[in-house]
Amino acid sequence: MIGHLAKGAQIHERIFDLAMATNPVLGDRSGERNIPAALIDEARQHVYEAAIRTPLVRLNYDGPCEIYLKLECLQPIGSFKIRGAWNAVRLLPENQRRQGVWTVSAGNAAQGVALAARRAGVPCKILMIDAAPQAKFDAVRRLGGEVVKASYDQCWQALADRRHIAMNGAFIHPFEDDAFIAGNASAGLEIIEDLPDVDCVVAGFGGGGLSCGIAAALRARGHKAKVFAAEPETAAPLELSFAAGSPQSFPNWQASFVDGCGGKSVFPRMWDLAHHLLAGSIVSSLEETRNAMRLVAERNRVISEGAGACAVAAGLSGKCGTGTIVCVVSGGNIDLPRFADLVIRE
C-alpha cells in the first residue's frame, strides 16, 4: 500500500500544495475560508480506496416534507469519518507518514484514522474520550489503533493545541484541515448525483468537518441546496456563534448519548468556513433526537447513533423547509444495549 501511495509524486506534490491550508499558520486569515474545488475533485478520485458509496433511501414516514437518509452508518467503520481520514493520511508526505499518525476522537475519527493507517502500513495512536461507547474502543483496537484514554476537556484541548504529551507522529485533525474536509465532501457529491433536486441537506455538527465539507462540495458544483448543521440542546456552540457573528464556546455543555456531535466550542478556522457555507444550525432536544433514532429504526430498520439521529430530528423539525431534505445518518456506532434502551424507552 505504501508503494501505491508513493506513485505519482508530481501529482501528489501539486495536490499537497492545494492542501497546505491544513497548516493553521498558512491558512486563510481573511475570515472567509473555502475548500478548493480541485482538492475535492482529487479526493473523490481516491476516497473509494477505503470508503464506499453509501445509499440514499427515503425515510418511510408520512409528513409535510420528503426526507431521505444518507446512510453513512454503512461505511466499513460505521461512520463517514473514513472519507476524510483516508484522504488526510494518504496526502501526508511519505517521510511524515512513516513516523505514524495520531488523532483525537470520541470514536469515529479514531476508527477512520486507524483503518487508514492500517491500509497505509503505518502505526496509529488515538487520544480517545474516556466516556466513549465501549463499541468504539473495541473497534479501534480491532483495527490496530493504540488507545490512550483522556477526559473530554483534555481531548478538546489537544484538538485546539494540535499536540498532546502522550502522542507522537503526524497529527490528523479529525475535522479542521482541508484534506480531511475534502474527503468528507465526497458525500455531498454523491447526494446531488443521486438526488439532483434536493432542497436541503442537514448533518450533525461536532467540529464541522462533515457539514462544511458537504456545503463546500455543493458550492463547487454550483448547487443551490441549503446545508444546515444539527446540534443537540446540550452542546450547541454553532447556534450561539451564528447569533453572535463570531466563534463561541457553549457555557453549559453537557455530555449525552449524542456523543458524535455537539462540541464545547466552534474553532475559529471552522467558523471561517461555517459562517458563509452553512445556512444555520438547527438545535434539537435529546428527546427529539431519541424519537428520531426510534423512527429510523422502526421505519427503515437502520441503527443510528445519536449524531446521525440528531440530523434526522432537525429534518423532522420543520425548520429546514418543506421541500426535499437529505438527513445524513453520519454513524451507527453505539453500544447495542444503550441503543435498545433509548429506542424502547417510553
Coordinates of C-alpha atoms in Angstrom, one line a residue:
M1 CA 0.0 0.0 0.0
I2 CA 2.9 2.4 0.7
G3 CA 4.2 1.8 -2.8
H4 CA 0.8 2.7 -4.2
L5 CA 0.6 5.8 -2.1
A6 CA 4.1 6.9 -3.3
K7 CA 3.1 6.7 -7.0
G8 CA 2.6 9.9 -9.0
A9 CA 5.0 12.0 -6.9
Q10 CA 4.5 15.1 -9.1
I11 CA 0.7 14.9 -8.9
H12 CA 0.9 14.3 -5.2
E13 CA 3.1 17.4 -4.7
R14 CA 0.6 19.5 -6.7
I15 CA -2.3 18.3 -4.6
F16 CA -0.4 18.7 -1.4
D17 CA 0.2 22.3 -2.3
L18 CA -3.6 22.7 -2.6
A19 CA -4.0 21.2 0.9
M20 CA -1.4 23.5 2.5
A21 CA -4.3 25.3 4.3
T22 CA -4.2 22.2 6.7
N23 CA -1.3 24.1 8.4
P24 CA -3.1 26.7 10.6
V25 CA -0.2 29.1 10.2
L26 CA -0.6 29.1 6.4
G27 CA -4.4 29.2 6.3
D28 CA -6.6 31.9 5.0
R29 CA -6.9 34.8 7.5
S30 CA -9.5 36.8 5.5
G31 CA -12.4 35.4 7.6
E32 CA -14.0 33.6 4.7
R33 CA -12.3 30.3 4.1
N34 CA -13.1 27.8 1.3
I35 CA -12.1 24.3 0.4
P36 CA -10.5 24.3 -3.1
A37 CA -12.7 22.6 -5.7
A38 CA -9.7 20.8 -7.2
L39 CA -8.9 19.3 -3.8
I40 CA -12.5 18.0 -3.5
D41 CA -12.3 16.5 -7.0
E42 CA -8.9 14.8 -6.3
A43 CA -10.2 13.4 -3.0
R44 CA -13.2 11.9 -4.8
Q45 CA -10.9 10.0 -7.2
H46 CA -9.3 8.2 -4.2
V47 CA -11.9 8.0 -1.5
Y48 CA -13.2 4.6 -2.6
E49 CA -9.9 3.1 -1.9
A50 CA -11.1 2.9 1.7
A51 CA -14.7 4.1 1.8
I52 CA -17.9 3.0 -0.1
R53 CA -20.5 5.0 -1.9
T54 CA -23.4 4.8 0.6
P55 CA -27.1 4.6 -0.4
L56 CA -29.7 7.3 -0.2
V57 CA -33.0 5.9 0.9
R58 CA -36.4 7.6 1.6
L59 CA -37.5 7.8 5.2
N60 CA -40.7 5.7 5.5
Y61 CA -42.9 8.2 7.2
D62 CA -45.8 10.5 6.4
G63 CA -45.0 14.1 6.9
P64 CA -45.1 17.6 5.2
C65 CA -41.7 17.1 3.5
E66 CA -39.9 14.3 1.7
I67 CA -37.0 13.1 3.8
Y68 CA -34.1 10.9 2.5
L69 CA -31.4 9.3 4.7
K70 CA -27.8 9.3 3.5
L71 CA -26.6 6.1 5.2
E72 CA -23.0 6.8 6.2
C73 CA -23.6 4.3 9.1
L74 CA -23.0 1.6 6.4
Q75 CA -19.3 2.6 5.9
P76 CA -16.7 -0.1 6.7
I77 CA -16.1 1.7 10.1
G78 CA -19.8 2.5 10.6
S79 CA -19.3 6.3 10.0
F80 CA -18.4 8.9 7.5
K81 CA -15.0 9.6 9.1
I82 CA -13.3 7.1 6.8
R83 CA -13.7 9.5 3.9
G84 CA -11.7 12.3 5.5
A85 CA -9.3 10.1 7.4
W86 CA -8.2 8.2 4.3
N87 CA -7.7 11.4 2.3
A88 CA -5.7 13.1 5.1
V89 CA -3.4 10.1 5.7
R90 CA -2.7 9.4 2.0
L91 CA -1.9 13.1 1.4
L92 CA 0.8 13.1 4.1
P93 CA 4.3 13.4 2.8
E94 CA 5.9 9.9 2.9
N95 CA 8.5 10.9 5.5
Q96 CA 5.8 12.1 7.8
R97 CA 3.5 9.1 7.2
R98 CA 6.3 6.6 8.0
Q99 CA 6.6 8.1 11.5
G100 CA 3.0 7.0 12.2
V101 CA -0.2 9.0 12.8
W102 CA -2.4 10.0 15.7
T103 CA -5.7 11.8 16.2
V104 CA -8.2 12.8 18.9
S105 CA -11.7 11.3 18.9
A106 CA -14.8 10.1 20.6
G107 CA -14.5 7.0 18.5
N108 CA -15.5 7.5 14.8
A109 CA -12.5 9.5 13.6
A110 CA -10.4 7.1 15.7
Q111 CA -11.7 4.2 13.6
G112 CA -11.2 6.1 10.4
V113 CA -7.6 7.0 11.1
A114 CA -6.9 3.5 12.4
L115 CA -8.2 1.9 9.3
A116 CA -6.4 4.4 7.0
A117 CA -3.1 3.8 8.9
R118 CA -3.5 0.1 8.6
R119 CA -4.1 0.3 4.9
A120 CA -1.0 2.6 4.6
G121 CA 1.0 0.2 6.8
V122 CA 1.9 2.7 9.5
P123 CA 1.4 2.8 13.3
C124 CA -1.5 4.7 14.8
K125 CA -2.2 6.1 18.2
I126 CA -5.6 7.6 19.4
L127 CA -6.3 10.0 22.2
M128 CA -9.8 8.9 22.9
I129 CA -12.5 10.4 25.1
D130 CA -12.8 8.1 28.1
A131 CA -16.7 8.3 28.1
A132 CA -17.0 6.9 24.5
P133 CA -19.1 3.8 23.9
Q134 CA -17.3 0.5 24.5
A135 CA -18.2 -0.5 21.0
K136 CA -15.9 2.3 19.7
F137 CA -13.0 1.3 21.9
D138 CA -13.3 -2.3 20.7
A139 CA -13.5 -1.3 17.1
V140 CA -10.4 0.9 17.2
R141 CA -8.4 -1.8 18.8
R142 CA -9.6 -4.3 16.2
L143 CA -8.2 -2.0 13.6
G144 CA -4.8 -1.9 15.2
G145 CA -5.0 1.5 16.9
E146 CA -3.3 2.1 20.2
V147 CA -5.8 3.8 22.5
V148 CA -4.9 6.4 25.2
K149 CA -7.9 7.5 27.2
A150 CA -8.4 11.1 28.4
S151 CA -11.2 13.3 29.6
Y152 CA -13.3 15.3 27.2
D153 CA -11.7 18.5 28.3
Q154 CA -8.2 17.1 27.7
C155 CA -9.2 15.8 24.3
W156 CA -10.8 19.1 23.3
Q157 CA -7.7 21.0 24.4
A158 CA -5.5 18.6 22.4
L159 CA -7.6 19.4 19.3
A160 CA -7.0 23.1 19.9
D161 CA -3.3 22.7 20.6
R162 CA -2.7 20.0 17.9
R163 CA -0.4 18.2 20.4
H164 CA -0.5 16.0 23.5
I165 CA 2.3 14.7 25.7
A166 CA 1.3 11.1 25.1
M167 CA 1.1 11.4 21.3
N168 CA 3.8 11.3 18.6
G169 CA 3.9 11.1 14.8
A170 CA 1.9 13.1 12.3
F171 CA -1.3 14.6 13.7
I172 CA -4.5 14.0 11.7
H173 CA -7.0 16.7 12.8
P174 CA -10.4 15.0 12.7
F175 CA -12.4 17.9 11.3
E176 CA -10.4 21.1 10.9
D177 CA -8.0 20.5 8.0
D178 CA -8.7 20.9 4.3
A179 CA -7.6 17.4 3.3
F180 CA -9.9 15.8 5.8
I181 CA -12.8 18.1 4.9
A182 CA -12.3 17.4 1.2
G183 CA -12.6 13.7 1.8
N184 CA -15.9 14.3 3.6
A185 CA -17.1 16.4 0.7
S186 CA -17.4 13.3 -1.4
A187 CA -20.6 12.5 0.5
G188 CA -22.0 15.8 -0.7
L189 CA -21.2 15.0 -4.4
E190 CA -22.9 11.6 -4.0
I191 CA -26.1 13.3 -2.6
I192 CA -26.5 15.7 -5.5
E193 CA -25.7 13.0 -8.1
D194 CA -28.4 10.7 -6.6
L195 CA -30.9 13.4 -5.8
P196 CA -30.3 16.4 -8.1
D197 CA -33.4 18.3 -6.9
V198 CA -32.6 18.2 -3.2
D199 CA -33.6 21.4 -1.5
C200 CA -31.8 21.0 1.8
V201 CA -29.1 18.8 3.4
V202 CA -28.7 18.6 7.2
A203 CA -25.7 16.9 9.0
G204 CA -24.5 16.8 12.6
F205 CA -22.0 19.5 13.7
G206 CA -19.4 18.4 16.2
G207 CA -16.3 20.1 14.8
G208 CA -17.9 20.9 11.4
G209 CA -15.9 18.8 9.0
L210 CA -18.9 16.9 7.6
S211 CA -21.5 19.7 7.2
C212 CA -18.9 22.2 5.9
G213 CA -17.4 19.5 3.6
I214 CA -20.9 18.8 2.1
A215 CA -21.6 22.5 1.7
A216 CA -18.2 23.1 0.0
A217 CA -19.0 20.3 -2.4
L218 CA -22.4 21.7 -3.3
R219 CA -20.9 25.1 -3.8
A220 CA -18.1 23.7 -6.0
R221 CA -20.8 22.2 -8.3
G222 CA -22.9 25.4 -8.2
H223 CA -25.8 23.6 -6.5
K224 CA -28.3 25.8 -4.6
A225 CA -29.4 23.4 -1.9
K226 CA -29.1 24.8 1.6
V227 CA -26.9 23.0 4.1
F228 CA -27.8 23.1 7.8
A229 CA -25.9 21.9 10.8
A230 CA -27.6 19.9 13.5
E231 CA -26.7 20.2 17.2
P232 CA -28.2 18.8 20.4
E233 CA -29.5 21.2 23.0
T234 CA -26.8 20.1 25.5
A235 CA -24.0 21.2 23.2
A236 CA -24.8 23.9 20.6
P237 CA -21.9 26.3 20.2
L238 CA -22.6 26.9 16.5
E239 CA -26.1 28.2 17.2
L240 CA -24.5 30.7 19.6
S241 CA -21.8 31.6 17.1
F242 CA -24.4 32.4 14.4
A243 CA -26.3 34.6 16.9
A244 CA -23.1 36.4 17.9
G245 CA -21.5 36.6 14.5
S246 CA -18.2 35.0 15.8
P247 CA -17.0 31.7 17.1
Q248 CA -18.3 30.9 20.5
S249 CA -18.0 28.4 23.4
F250 CA -21.0 26.7 24.8
P251 CA -21.2 27.6 28.5
N252 CA -23.5 24.9 29.8
W253 CA -22.1 21.9 27.8
Q254 CA -23.3 18.5 28.9
A255 CA -22.3 15.0 27.9
S256 CA -25.1 12.9 26.4
F257 CA -25.7 9.9 24.1
V258 CA -25.3 12.4 21.3
D259 CA -21.5 12.0 21.6
G260 CA -20.6 12.3 17.9
C261 CA -21.8 15.9 17.5
G262 CA -22.1 18.9 19.7
G263 CA -18.7 20.3 20.7
K264 CA -17.7 22.7 23.5
S265 CA -16.8 25.5 21.1
V266 CA -16.5 26.4 17.4
F267 CA -12.9 26.6 16.3
P268 CA -12.0 29.9 14.6
R269 CA -10.9 28.2 11.4
M270 CA -14.1 26.2 11.2
W271 CA -16.1 29.4 11.8
D272 CA -14.3 30.8 8.7
L273 CA -16.0 28.1 6.7
A274 CA -19.3 27.6 8.5
H275 CA -20.4 31.3 8.7
H276 CA -20.7 31.6 4.9
L277 CA -21.2 28.0 3.8
L278 CA -23.9 26.9 6.2
A279 CA -27.5 28.2 6.3
G280 CA -27.6 27.9 10.1
S281 CA -27.8 25.5 13.0
I282 CA -30.9 23.5 14.0
V283 CA -30.9 22.5 17.6
S284 CA -32.9 19.5 18.8
S285 CA -33.7 18.3 22.3
L286 CA -32.4 14.9 23.5
E287 CA -36.0 13.6 23.4
E288 CA -36.5 14.7 19.8
T289 CA -33.2 13.0 18.9
R290 CA -34.2 9.8 20.7
N291 CA -37.5 9.8 18.9
A292 CA -35.7 10.2 15.6
M293 CA -33.4 7.3 16.5
R294 CA -36.5 5.2 17.1
L295 CA -38.3 6.3 14.0
V296 CA -35.4 5.4 11.8
A297 CA -35.1 2.0 13.4
E298 CA -38.8 1.3 13.2
R299 CA -39.5 2.5 9.7
N300 CA -36.2 1.8 7.9
R301 CA -34.5 -0.8 10.2
V302 CA -31.4 1.4 10.5
I303 CA -29.3 1.7 13.6
S304 CA -28.2 5.3 14.1
E305 CA -26.0 6.7 16.8
G306 CA -27.0 10.0 18.4
A307 CA -25.3 12.3 16.0
G308 CA -27.0 10.7 13.0
A309 CA -30.4 10.8 14.7
C310 CA -29.8 14.5 15.6
A311 CA -29.7 15.3 11.9
V312 CA -32.9 13.4 11.3
A313 CA -34.5 15.2 14.2
A314 CA -33.5 18.5 12.6
G315 CA -35.0 17.4 9.3
L316 CA -38.3 16.5 11.0
S317 CA -38.5 19.8 12.9
G318 CA -39.9 21.8 10.0
K319 CA -37.0 24.3 10.3
C320 CA -35.4 23.0 7.0
G321 CA -38.5 24.0 4.9
T322 CA -41.0 21.7 3.2
G323 CA -39.0 20.6 0.1
T324 CA -36.8 17.5 -0.4
I325 CA -34.5 17.1 2.6
V326 CA -31.5 14.8 3.0
C327 CA -30.5 13.9 6.6
V328 CA -27.0 12.4 6.9
V329 CA -27.1 9.4 9.2
S330 CA -23.4 10.0 10.0
G331 CA -22.8 6.9 12.0
G332 CA -24.2 3.8 13.7
N333 CA -21.5 3.2 16.3
I334 CA -23.4 2.8 19.5
D335 CA -23.4 0.1 22.1
L336 CA -26.4 -2.1 21.3
P337 CA -27.8 -2.3 24.9
R338 CA -27.7 1.5 25.0
F339 CA -29.4 1.7 21.6
A340 CA -32.1 -0.7 22.8
D341 CA -32.7 1.3 25.9
L342 CA -33.0 4.6 24.0
V343 CA -35.4 3.3 21.4
I344 CA -37.6 1.2 23.6
R345 CA -38.0 3.7 26.5
E346 CA -41.4 5.4 26.5

